[in-house]
Coordinates of C-alpha atoms in Angstrom, one line a residue:
M57 CA 229.1 214.1 166.6
K58 CA 232.0 213.5 169.0
N59 CA 232.0 211.4 172.1
Y60 CA 228.5 210.1 171.3
L61 CA 228.9 206.9 173.2
Q62 CA 230.3 208.8 176.2
N63 CA 227.2 211.1 176.3
K64 CA 224.4 208.6 175.7
E65 CA 221.7 210.5 177.5
M66 CA 222.4 213.8 175.8
N67 CA 222.9 212.4 172.4
K68 CA 219.9 210.1 172.2
H69 CA 217.9 213.2 171.2
F70 CA 219.9 213.5 167.9
I71 CA 217.0 212.0 166.1
Y72 CA 214.5 213.3 163.5
P73 CA 210.8 212.8 163.5
L74 CA 208.9 211.5 160.4
V75 CA 209.9 213.7 157.4
A76 CA 208.1 213.3 154.1
G77 CA 207.0 209.8 154.9
I78 CA 210.6 208.6 155.8
S79 CA 211.1 206.1 158.7
L80 CA 213.4 203.2 159.5
L81 CA 210.5 200.8 159.2
S82 CA 207.0 201.7 158.0
C83 CA 204.4 199.0 158.7
Q84 CA 201.4 200.6 157.0
K85 CA 201.1 200.7 153.2
D86 CA 198.6 202.2 150.9
N87 CA 197.5 199.6 148.4
L88 CA 196.5 201.1 145.1
P89 CA 193.2 199.8 143.6
V90 CA 193.6 197.1 141.0
E91 CA 191.4 196.5 138.0
P92 CA 187.8 195.2 138.4
G93 CA 187.7 191.4 138.7
I94 CA 191.0 191.3 140.6
E95 CA 191.0 190.5 144.3
S96 CA 193.8 190.3 146.9
T97 CA 194.4 188.1 150.0
V98 CA 197.4 188.3 152.3
A99 CA 199.1 185.8 154.6
V100 CA 201.9 187.0 157.0
N101 CA 204.8 185.0 158.3
A102 CA 206.4 185.6 161.7
L103 CA 210.1 186.6 161.9
S104 CA 210.8 186.6 165.6
Q105 CA 213.6 184.1 165.6
S106 CA 215.5 186.0 162.8
N107 CA 215.0 189.3 164.7
L108 CA 216.6 187.8 167.8
A109 CA 219.6 186.6 165.8
R110 CA 220.0 190.0 164.1
I111 CA 219.9 191.8 167.5
E112 CA 222.6 189.5 168.9
F113 CA 224.8 190.1 165.9
S114 CA 224.3 193.8 166.3
K115 CA 225.6 193.7 169.8
I116 CA 228.7 191.8 168.8
L117 CA 229.3 194.1 165.8
S118 CA 228.9 197.2 167.9
K119 CA 231.7 196.1 170.2
A120 CA 234.0 195.2 167.4
V121 CA 233.5 198.5 165.3
Y122 CA 233.9 200.5 168.5
D123 CA 237.3 199.0 169.2
S124 CA 238.8 198.5 165.8
K125 CA 239.5 201.3 163.3
E126 CA 240.8 198.6 160.8
L127 CA 237.4 196.9 161.0
R128 CA 235.6 200.2 160.4
N129 CA 237.9 200.8 157.3
F130 CA 237.2 197.3 156.1
I131 CA 233.4 197.7 156.3
K132 CA 233.6 201.1 154.6
E133 CA 235.7 199.8 151.7
I134 CA 233.5 196.8 151.1
A135 CA 230.3 199.0 151.2
I136 CA 231.8 201.5 148.7
E137 CA 232.5 198.6 146.2
Q138 CA 228.7 198.1 145.9
F139 CA 228.9 194.6 144.7
D140 CA 225.1 194.5 144.4
N141 CA 224.7 198.2 143.4
D142 CA 224.0 199.2 146.9
Y143 CA 226.1 199.9 150.1
D144 CA 225.9 196.3 151.3
V145 CA 228.4 194.2 153.2
F146 CA 227.3 190.6 152.7
Y147 CA 228.6 188.6 155.6
P148 CA 228.9 185.2 153.9
F149 CA 231.1 186.7 151.2
I150 CA 233.4 188.6 153.5
K151 CA 233.5 186.7 156.8
D152 CA 236.8 184.9 155.9
K153 CA 238.6 187.9 154.4
I154 CA 241.6 189.2 156.3
V155 CA 241.1 192.5 158.1
K156 CA 244.2 193.0 160.3
D157 CA 247.1 191.1 161.8
G158 CA 246.2 187.9 159.8
M159 CA 242.8 187.8 161.4
S160 CA 239.6 187.5 159.4
F161 CA 236.3 189.4 159.9
R162 CA 234.8 186.4 161.6
E163 CA 237.8 185.8 163.8
I164 CA 237.6 189.4 165.0
L165 CA 233.9 189.0 165.8
L166 CA 234.7 185.9 167.8
Q167 CA 236.8 188.0 170.2
Y168 CA 233.5 189.7 171.2
T169 CA 231.3 186.6 171.7
D170 CA 230.9 184.4 174.7
N171 CA 231.7 181.3 172.6
E172 CA 231.8 180.3 169.0
N173 CA 228.5 178.5 169.2
T174 CA 226.8 181.8 169.5
L175 CA 228.1 183.0 166.2
K176 CA 227.5 179.7 164.6
S177 CA 223.8 179.9 165.7
I178 CA 223.5 183.4 164.2
E179 CA 225.1 182.2 160.9
A180 CA 222.7 179.3 160.7
S181 CA 219.6 181.5 161.4
L182 CA 220.6 184.2 159.0
P183 CA 221.9 182.8 155.7
L184 CA 221.4 186.3 154.1
L185 CA 223.1 188.2 156.9
N186 CA 224.0 191.7 155.7
I187 CA 225.5 194.9 157.1
Y188 CA 224.1 198.0 155.4
V189 CA 225.8 201.5 155.5
P190 CA 222.8 203.9 155.2
D191 CA 222.9 207.2 153.4
L192 CA 221.9 209.8 155.9
T193 CA 223.2 212.8 154.1
M194 CA 219.7 214.3 154.0
F195 CA 220.1 214.9 157.7
N196 CA 223.9 214.8 158.5
D197 CA 227.2 214.2 156.8
F198 CA 227.2 210.4 156.9
N199 CA 227.2 207.8 154.1
A200 CA 229.7 205.1 153.1
E201 CA 232.0 207.6 151.2
K202 CA 231.9 210.3 153.9
W203 CA 232.2 208.0 156.9
D204 CA 235.1 209.2 159.1
T205 CA 236.5 205.9 160.4
N206 CA 238.9 207.8 162.7
D207 CA 235.8 208.3 164.9
N208 CA 234.6 205.3 166.8
D209 CA 231.3 206.9 167.6
I210 CA 229.1 204.7 165.5
V211 CA 226.1 202.6 166.7
V212 CA 224.5 199.5 165.3
T213 CA 220.9 198.5 165.0
A214 CA 219.1 195.4 163.7
L215 CA 216.3 196.1 161.2
N216 CA 213.4 194.9 163.3
Y217 CA 210.2 193.9 161.5
E218 CA 208.1 193.6 164.7
S219 CA 208.8 196.5 167.1
E220 CA 210.9 199.7 167.7
Q221 CA 214.5 200.0 166.6
T222 CA 217.1 199.5 169.4
F223 CA 220.6 200.9 168.9
Y224 CA 223.8 199.5 170.5
G225 CA 227.2 201.0 171.1
D226 CA 230.2 199.1 172.4
G227 CA 227.8 196.2 173.2
N228 CA 225.5 198.3 175.3
K229 CA 221.9 199.2 174.6
L230 CA 221.8 203.0 174.2
F231 CA 218.2 203.8 173.3
S232 CA 215.3 202.9 171.0
L233 CA 213.6 204.8 168.2
A234 CA 209.9 204.5 167.2
K235 CA 209.1 203.4 163.7
N236 CA 208.4 207.0 162.7
E237 CA 211.9 208.2 163.6
I238 CA 215.2 207.9 161.9
P239 CA 218.7 208.3 163.3
G240 CA 220.5 211.6 162.9
F241 CA 223.9 210.1 163.6
P242 CA 226.3 207.5 162.0
C243 CA 225.0 204.0 162.3
L244 CA 225.2 200.5 160.7
I245 CA 222.0 198.5 160.0
V246 CA 222.0 194.7 160.3
K247 CA 219.5 193.1 158.0
D248 CA 218.9 190.5 155.3
N249 CA 220.3 191.1 151.8
E250 CA 217.2 191.4 149.6
R251 CA 219.2 191.2 146.4
L252 CA 220.6 187.7 146.8
K253 CA 219.0 184.3 147.2
Q254 CA 220.4 181.2 148.7
N255 CA 220.6 178.2 146.4
I256 CA 219.4 174.8 147.6
K257 CA 222.3 173.1 149.3
V258 CA 223.6 170.1 147.4
K259 CA 223.9 166.9 149.5
G260 CA 227.5 166.2 150.3
M261 CA 228.7 169.8 149.9
S262 CA 229.5 171.9 152.9
S263 CA 229.5 175.3 151.3
T264 CA 226.4 177.4 150.5
N265 CA 226.0 179.1 147.1
Y266 CA 224.2 182.4 146.4
E267 CA 223.0 184.1 143.3
F268 CA 221.5 187.4 142.5
L269 CA 217.7 187.6 142.3
D270 CA 218.2 189.4 139.0
D271 CA 221.3 190.3 136.9
V272 CA 220.4 194.0 137.4
F273 CA 221.9 193.7 140.9
N274 CA 225.2 192.2 139.7
K275 CA 227.6 195.1 139.4
K276 CA 230.1 192.9 137.5
L277 CA 227.7 192.6 134.7
N278 CA 227.6 196.4 134.3
T279 CA 223.9 196.1 133.3
K280 CA 223.1 199.8 133.7
G281 CA 223.1 201.7 130.4
A282 CA 221.6 204.5 128.3
V283 CA 218.8 204.2 125.8
I284 CA 219.9 203.0 122.4
V285 CA 218.2 204.4 119.3
D286 CA 219.6 203.5 115.9
G287 CA 222.7 202.2 117.5
V288 CA 223.4 205.6 119.2
A289 CA 223.4 205.9 123.0
H290 CA 221.3 208.7 124.5
G291 CA 220.9 209.7 128.1
Y292 CA 217.2 209.3 127.7
R293 CA 214.4 210.1 125.2
D294 CA 211.5 211.9 126.9
D295 CA 208.9 210.4 124.6
N296 CA 207.5 207.0 123.3
I297 CA 209.9 206.8 120.4
V298 CA 211.5 203.4 119.7
A299 CA 213.7 201.9 117.0
P300 CA 212.4 198.3 116.8
A301 CA 213.7 195.1 115.3
Q302 CA 213.2 194.7 111.5
I303 CA 210.4 192.1 111.9
V304 CA 208.5 194.5 114.1
Q305 CA 208.8 197.2 111.5
Q306 CA 207.6 194.8 108.9
A307 CA 204.6 193.9 111.0
F308 CA 203.7 197.6 111.2
A309 CA 204.2 198.1 107.5
E310 CA 201.9 195.1 106.9
F311 CA 199.0 195.8 109.3
G312 CA 199.4 199.3 110.6
I313 CA 197.1 200.0 113.5
D314 CA 194.0 198.4 111.9
P315 CA 192.2 196.7 114.8
I316 CA 191.1 193.8 112.5
Y317 CA 194.8 192.7 112.3
W318 CA 197.3 191.9 115.0
Q319 CA 200.9 193.0 114.6
R320 CA 202.0 190.1 116.8
D321 CA 200.4 187.6 114.3
Y322 CA 203.1 188.6 111.8
I323 CA 205.9 188.5 114.4
Y324 CA 205.0 185.3 116.2
W325 CA 203.2 183.3 113.5
G326 CA 204.4 184.7 110.2
L327 CA 200.9 185.5 109.1
S328 CA 200.2 188.4 106.7
K329 CA 197.5 189.7 104.3
T330 CA 199.1 187.6 101.5
K331 CA 199.6 184.6 103.8
P332 CA 196.5 184.6 106.1
K333 CA 196.5 180.9 107.0
N334 CA 198.6 178.2 108.6
G335 CA 201.3 180.3 110.2
S336 CA 204.1 178.5 112.1
F337 CA 205.0 179.6 115.7
N338 CA 208.4 181.4 115.9
P339 CA 209.9 180.2 119.3
Q340 CA 212.8 182.7 119.0
V341 CA 210.7 185.8 119.7
R342 CA 210.5 187.2 123.2
E343 CA 208.7 190.2 124.7
F344 CA 210.8 192.9 126.4
I345 CA 209.8 195.6 128.9
H346 CA 211.3 198.2 126.6
K347 CA 210.5 201.4 128.5
V348 CA 209.0 202.5 131.8
R349 CA 208.0 205.9 133.0
V350 CA 207.1 206.7 136.7
N351 CA 204.5 209.3 137.7
P352 CA 206.2 211.9 140.0
N353 CA 203.0 212.0 142.1
I354 CA 204.0 208.7 143.7
F355 CA 207.5 209.9 144.6
Y356 CA 206.8 210.2 148.4
T357 CA 205.1 206.8 148.3
I358 CA 208.2 205.0 146.9
S359 CA 210.7 207.0 148.9
D360 CA 209.4 206.1 152.3
Q361 CA 212.2 203.8 153.5
P362 CA 215.6 204.9 154.8
S363 CA 217.5 203.3 151.9
D364 CA 215.2 204.8 149.3
P365 CA 216.6 207.9 147.3
K366 CA 215.2 211.2 148.4
L367 CA 215.2 214.8 147.4
T368 CA 217.5 217.0 149.4
S369 CA 219.0 220.5 149.3
F370 CA 222.7 221.6 149.3
Q371 CA 224.7 224.8 149.8
H372 CA 227.6 226.3 147.9
S373 CA 229.7 229.3 148.9
S374 CA 230.7 231.6 146.0
D375 CA 230.5 235.2 144.9
L376 CA 229.4 234.2 141.4
K377 CA 225.8 234.6 140.4
D378 CA 225.3 231.0 139.2
P379 CA 228.3 229.1 140.6
V380 CA 227.1 225.5 140.1
P381 CA 226.5 224.1 136.6
W382 CA 223.0 222.9 135.9
A383 CA 224.2 219.2 135.5
D384 CA 225.7 219.3 139.0
V385 CA 222.6 220.9 140.5
V386 CA 220.4 218.2 139.1
R387 CA 222.8 215.5 140.4
R388 CA 223.2 217.0 143.9
V389 CA 219.5 217.5 144.7
W390 CA 219.2 213.7 145.0
T391 CA 220.5 211.5 147.8
D392 CA 222.4 208.4 146.8
G393 CA 220.7 205.0 146.2
N394 CA 218.3 203.4 143.8
F395 CA 214.7 202.5 143.7
E396 CA 214.0 198.7 143.5
F397 CA 211.0 197.9 141.3
R398 CA 209.6 194.5 140.8
F399 CA 207.4 193.4 137.9
Y400 CA 205.2 190.3 138.4
I401 CA 204.3 189.2 134.9
Y402 CA 201.4 186.8 134.7
K403 CA 199.9 185.0 131.6
G404 CA 197.3 182.3 132.3
K405 CA 197.9 178.7 131.1
R406 CA 195.1 177.1 129.0
S407 CA 195.8 173.8 130.7
A408 CA 196.2 175.1 134.3
G409 CA 194.2 173.5 137.1
S410 CA 192.7 175.2 140.2
N411 CA 196.0 175.9 141.9
A412 CA 197.4 179.4 141.8
E413 CA 200.3 179.9 139.3
K414 CA 203.5 181.8 140.0
P415 CA 204.2 184.8 137.8
D416 CA 207.5 185.6 136.1
I417 CA 209.4 188.0 138.4
K418 CA 211.7 190.7 137.1
N419 CA 213.7 193.3 139.0
L420 CA 214.8 196.8 138.1
S421 CA 217.2 198.9 140.2
I422 CA 217.1 202.4 139.0
S423 CA 218.5 205.8 140.0
P424 CA 215.9 208.7 140.5
R425 CA 218.0 210.7 138.0
D426 CA 217.0 208.2 135.4
L427 CA 213.3 208.3 136.4
F428 CA 212.7 212.0 136.7
T429 CA 213.5 215.2 134.9
V430 CA 214.1 218.2 137.2
K431 CA 212.1 221.1 135.7
K432 CA 212.7 223.7 138.3
V433 CA 215.2 224.3 141.2
K434 CA 214.8 226.9 143.9
H435 CA 218.0 229.0 144.1
T436 CA 218.4 231.4 147.0
I437 CA 221.4 233.6 147.8
K438 CA 222.3 234.9 151.3
G439 CA 224.9 237.7 151.1
G440 CA 228.1 236.9 152.9
G441 CA 229.1 240.5 153.6
I442 CA 232.5 242.0 153.2
F443 CA 234.6 239.2 154.5
H444 CA 232.6 236.1 153.5
R445 CA 231.4 234.6 150.3
D446 CA 227.7 234.5 149.4
K447 CA 225.9 231.3 150.4
H448 CA 223.9 229.7 147.6
T449 CA 221.1 227.1 148.5
Y450 CA 219.6 224.8 145.9
S451 CA 216.4 222.8 146.6
I452 CA 213.3 221.3 145.0
E453 CA 210.2 222.9 146.5
S454 CA 207.6 220.4 145.2
I455 CA 207.2 217.2 143.3
N456 CA 205.4 219.4 140.7
D457 CA 208.9 220.4 139.8
L458 CA 209.6 216.9 138.6
E459 CA 208.6 215.2 135.4
G460 CA 208.6 211.5 134.7
K461 CA 210.7 210.4 131.8
W462 CA 210.9 207.3 129.7
F463 CA 213.8 205.0 130.6
T464 CA 215.0 201.8 128.9
P465 CA 216.2 199.3 131.6
N466 CA 219.8 198.1 131.0
G467 CA 219.8 200.0 127.7
T468 CA 218.0 197.1 125.9
G469 CA 215.0 196.3 128.0
I470 CA 214.0 193.5 130.4
Q471 CA 213.5 190.2 128.6
L472 CA 210.3 188.3 129.4
E473 CA 209.1 184.8 128.4
Q474 CA 207.7 184.1 124.9
W475 CA 204.0 184.7 124.4
D476 CA 202.4 181.5 123.0
I477 CA 198.6 182.1 122.7
A478 CA 198.1 178.5 121.7
E479 CA 198.8 177.5 125.3
E480 CA 198.6 180.9 127.1
S481 CA 196.1 183.6 127.6
M482 CA 195.8 186.6 125.2
T483 CA 196.1 188.8 128.3
M484 CA 199.4 189.6 130.0
T485 CA 199.0 191.3 133.4
I486 CA 202.0 193.1 134.9
F487 CA 201.8 193.9 138.6
V488 CA 204.3 196.5 139.8
E489 CA 205.7 197.3 143.2
E490 CA 208.6 199.3 144.6
F491 CA 210.2 196.6 146.7
D492 CA 211.4 197.3 150.3
P493 CA 212.7 194.7 152.7
G494 CA 210.4 193.9 155.5
E495 CA 207.9 191.4 157.0
I496 CA 207.2 188.7 154.4
E497 CA 203.7 188.2 153.1
E498 CA 202.1 186.1 150.4
K499 CA 199.8 187.8 147.9
E500 CA 197.3 186.0 145.9
I501 CA 195.4 187.6 143.0
T502 CA 192.4 186.5 141.0
V503 CA 192.5 187.4 137.3
S504 CA 190.0 187.1 134.5
N505 CA 192.1 185.8 131.5
K506 CA 191.1 185.9 127.8
Y507 CA 192.0 183.0 125.5
S508 CA 191.8 182.8 121.7
S509 CA 189.7 179.8 120.7
S510 CA 191.7 176.5 120.7
A511 CA 190.0 175.7 117.4
N512 CA 192.3 178.2 115.7
F513 CA 195.4 176.1 116.4
K514 CA 196.7 172.7 115.5
L515 CA 199.9 170.6 115.6
D516 CA 201.3 169.5 112.3
L517 CA 202.6 166.0 112.5
G518 CA 206.0 164.9 111.2
L519 CA 207.6 161.4 110.7
G520 CA 206.2 158.7 112.9
G521 CA 203.2 160.9 113.8
L522 CA 205.4 163.0 116.1
P523 CA 204.4 166.7 116.5
K524 CA 206.4 168.8 114.0
K525 CA 205.3 172.4 114.5
L526 CA 202.5 174.4 116.1
V527 CA 200.3 176.2 113.5
K528 CA 197.8 179.1 113.8
L529 CA 195.1 178.5 111.2
D530 CA 193.9 182.0 110.6
L531 CA 194.6 185.7 111.3
S532 CA 193.3 187.3 114.5
F533 CA 190.5 185.2 116.1
G534 CA 190.1 183.0 113.0
M535 CA 186.9 181.6 111.5
S536 CA 185.6 179.9 114.6
S537 CA 182.2 181.1 115.8
Q538 CA 183.6 181.1 119.3
K539 CA 186.2 183.9 119.1
E540 CA 187.5 183.8 122.6
E541 CA 187.1 182.1 125.9
T542 CA 187.4 183.5 129.5
K543 CA 188.8 181.8 132.5
V544 CA 189.0 183.1 136.1
Q545 CA 192.4 182.0 137.4
R546 CA 194.8 182.8 140.2
T547 CA 198.4 183.8 140.6
K548 CA 200.4 184.3 143.8
W549 CA 203.8 185.5 144.9
T550 CA 205.8 186.3 148.0
T551 CA 206.5 190.0 148.8
T552 CA 207.0 192.2 151.9
H553 CA 204.5 194.2 153.9
T554 CA 206.6 197.3 153.4
S555 CA 206.8 197.2 149.6
D556 CA 204.7 199.8 147.7
A557 CA 202.0 198.3 145.4
L558 CA 201.9 200.4 142.3
G559 CA 198.9 198.8 140.5
N560 CA 198.8 196.6 137.4
A561 CA 198.8 197.0 133.6
T562 CA 197.1 194.5 131.3
F563 CA 198.4 194.0 127.7
Y564 CA 196.5 192.0 125.0
F565 CA 198.2 190.0 122.3
S566 CA 196.0 192.0 119.9
D567 CA 197.3 195.4 121.1
P568 CA 199.4 197.3 118.6
I569 CA 203.1 197.4 119.2
L570 CA 203.9 200.5 117.0
K571 CA 201.5 203.3 116.4
V572 CA 203.2 206.0 114.3
D573 CA 205.9 205.9 111.7
Y574 CA 208.2 209.0 111.7
W575 CA 210.3 210.4 108.8
K576 CA 208.9 208.2 106.1
D577 CA 210.9 210.2 103.6
K578 CA 214.2 208.9 105.2
P579 CA 214.2 205.1 104.8
A580 CA 217.5 204.8 106.6
V581 CA 215.9 206.2 109.8
R582 CA 213.0 204.0 111.0
I583 CA 211.6 205.6 114.2
Y584 CA 208.2 204.8 115.7
D585 CA 205.8 205.8 118.4
G586 CA 205.4 202.8 120.7
Y587 CA 202.3 201.6 122.5
S588 CA 202.2 201.7 126.3
V589 CA 199.8 200.8 129.1
G590 CA 199.7 202.5 132.5
T591 CA 198.9 201.5 136.1
G592 CA 198.2 205.1 137.2
S593 CA 201.6 205.1 138.8
I594 CA 203.9 203.7 136.1
D595 CA 203.6 203.4 132.3
I596 CA 205.1 200.3 130.6
M597 CA 205.9 199.7 127.0
L598 CA 206.4 196.2 125.6
L599 CA 208.4 195.5 122.5
P600 CA 209.0 192.0 121.1
R601 CA 212.1 191.0 119.2
P602 CA 213.9 187.8 118.2
I603 CA 216.7 186.7 120.5

């Protein structure tokens, strides 16, 4: 799109209306129903000051990238590195890097500001300041890899959580887009980085430290991996099959799926049919989110933001009947990018007061290729005639052509906290959302938690009367006449108004872990059918193991 900035009035129409739920910023979200007994309240925080700072930075950046090819190259190269597994350029990390002629990124920006105090004010207001290179290949030939930096026709916008999006070119306001429109031209988006957090500044230290919200965002850790079964890496297993730790296998061999017995009693407390009393708590065991599977019916719900992956079509010219290998077809029907899932894991505390407790929060960044199997691709051929090759078009017609598949995060699962039912509830509730940056809100949830009777636990005392070990007196609920207790408790966390709530799944300590033992005639191969719970949008499988 040449001479874009020189033809502002003509080119401002190169926009696309709402397509399949996509927009730069969607303010309305459909909240999925949660289980009975769970209620939600929301409180919203204003972001006006931050928006003003992002807008001012967008004006400055638009002038700089218009003038400097070296700066455009620099931003492109940093974005392609994907230090956080996305096309982000995190300003605090790169501001002092040299771009050209011995000048740093920050020094170049200062050439386009009235005075240094303006930039200092922006930096103070936006500790997570980030430049995002969006993937717009669904509509035109622009993403970080395909960005032609020889062309200075690129505009900049600040992700605005309050009103329409305004685009700037060479420091000038060009036009604005409504929230249900997305740009059909090269652009940069100024926003906060949602994958990092700012550490509390230590007194006496001038620098600010940052850390990833979760290791899954840290590309240096190379946390992405295939599913591991019996030590062999597989792309995925489209079933519930797991190869668990030996202690979990032993628990299944001891108790099977008899509801009278709990497999976790064996794993956490060392209780068995031959040793039904006075089991000691094993503090080395942790629960893992071992597998997840997403229902394709929610695809359009979770792909509603510009940075979310989407289905697309592509063309290929050839006179061959099937010129593109199936593996390439499956890869190319998706745009770039990952979905960002958040799991809020809540277990009640027996001693908790009236205040709401914070859940354990885990993140999962995952490609759509790892979530969905493509069952069917539409392939059409348009004859090219005598002098031209045939044109092949590949596309997905419907989400019915997708199938959810089981995926093991990071190849080994997401580690959770230990599950100590002497102090914690027998219920573990996992709330799930597909996270999108946006207007911040606080969510508070009321949950009905089940507890095993405290009469079934005791502390054995050691020398000097000091507690030595925690003991569970009996299998399952024990001999107490009061088998369980119920407490209504609250949990709360901070999220965004644009994130997609995907429901909640409740696990019980008494749930089976393994359900079916395969290939019993081959002792060297111990494969099982794992137990999972669904929210209606996503299925989750827990699998404990020693660490």
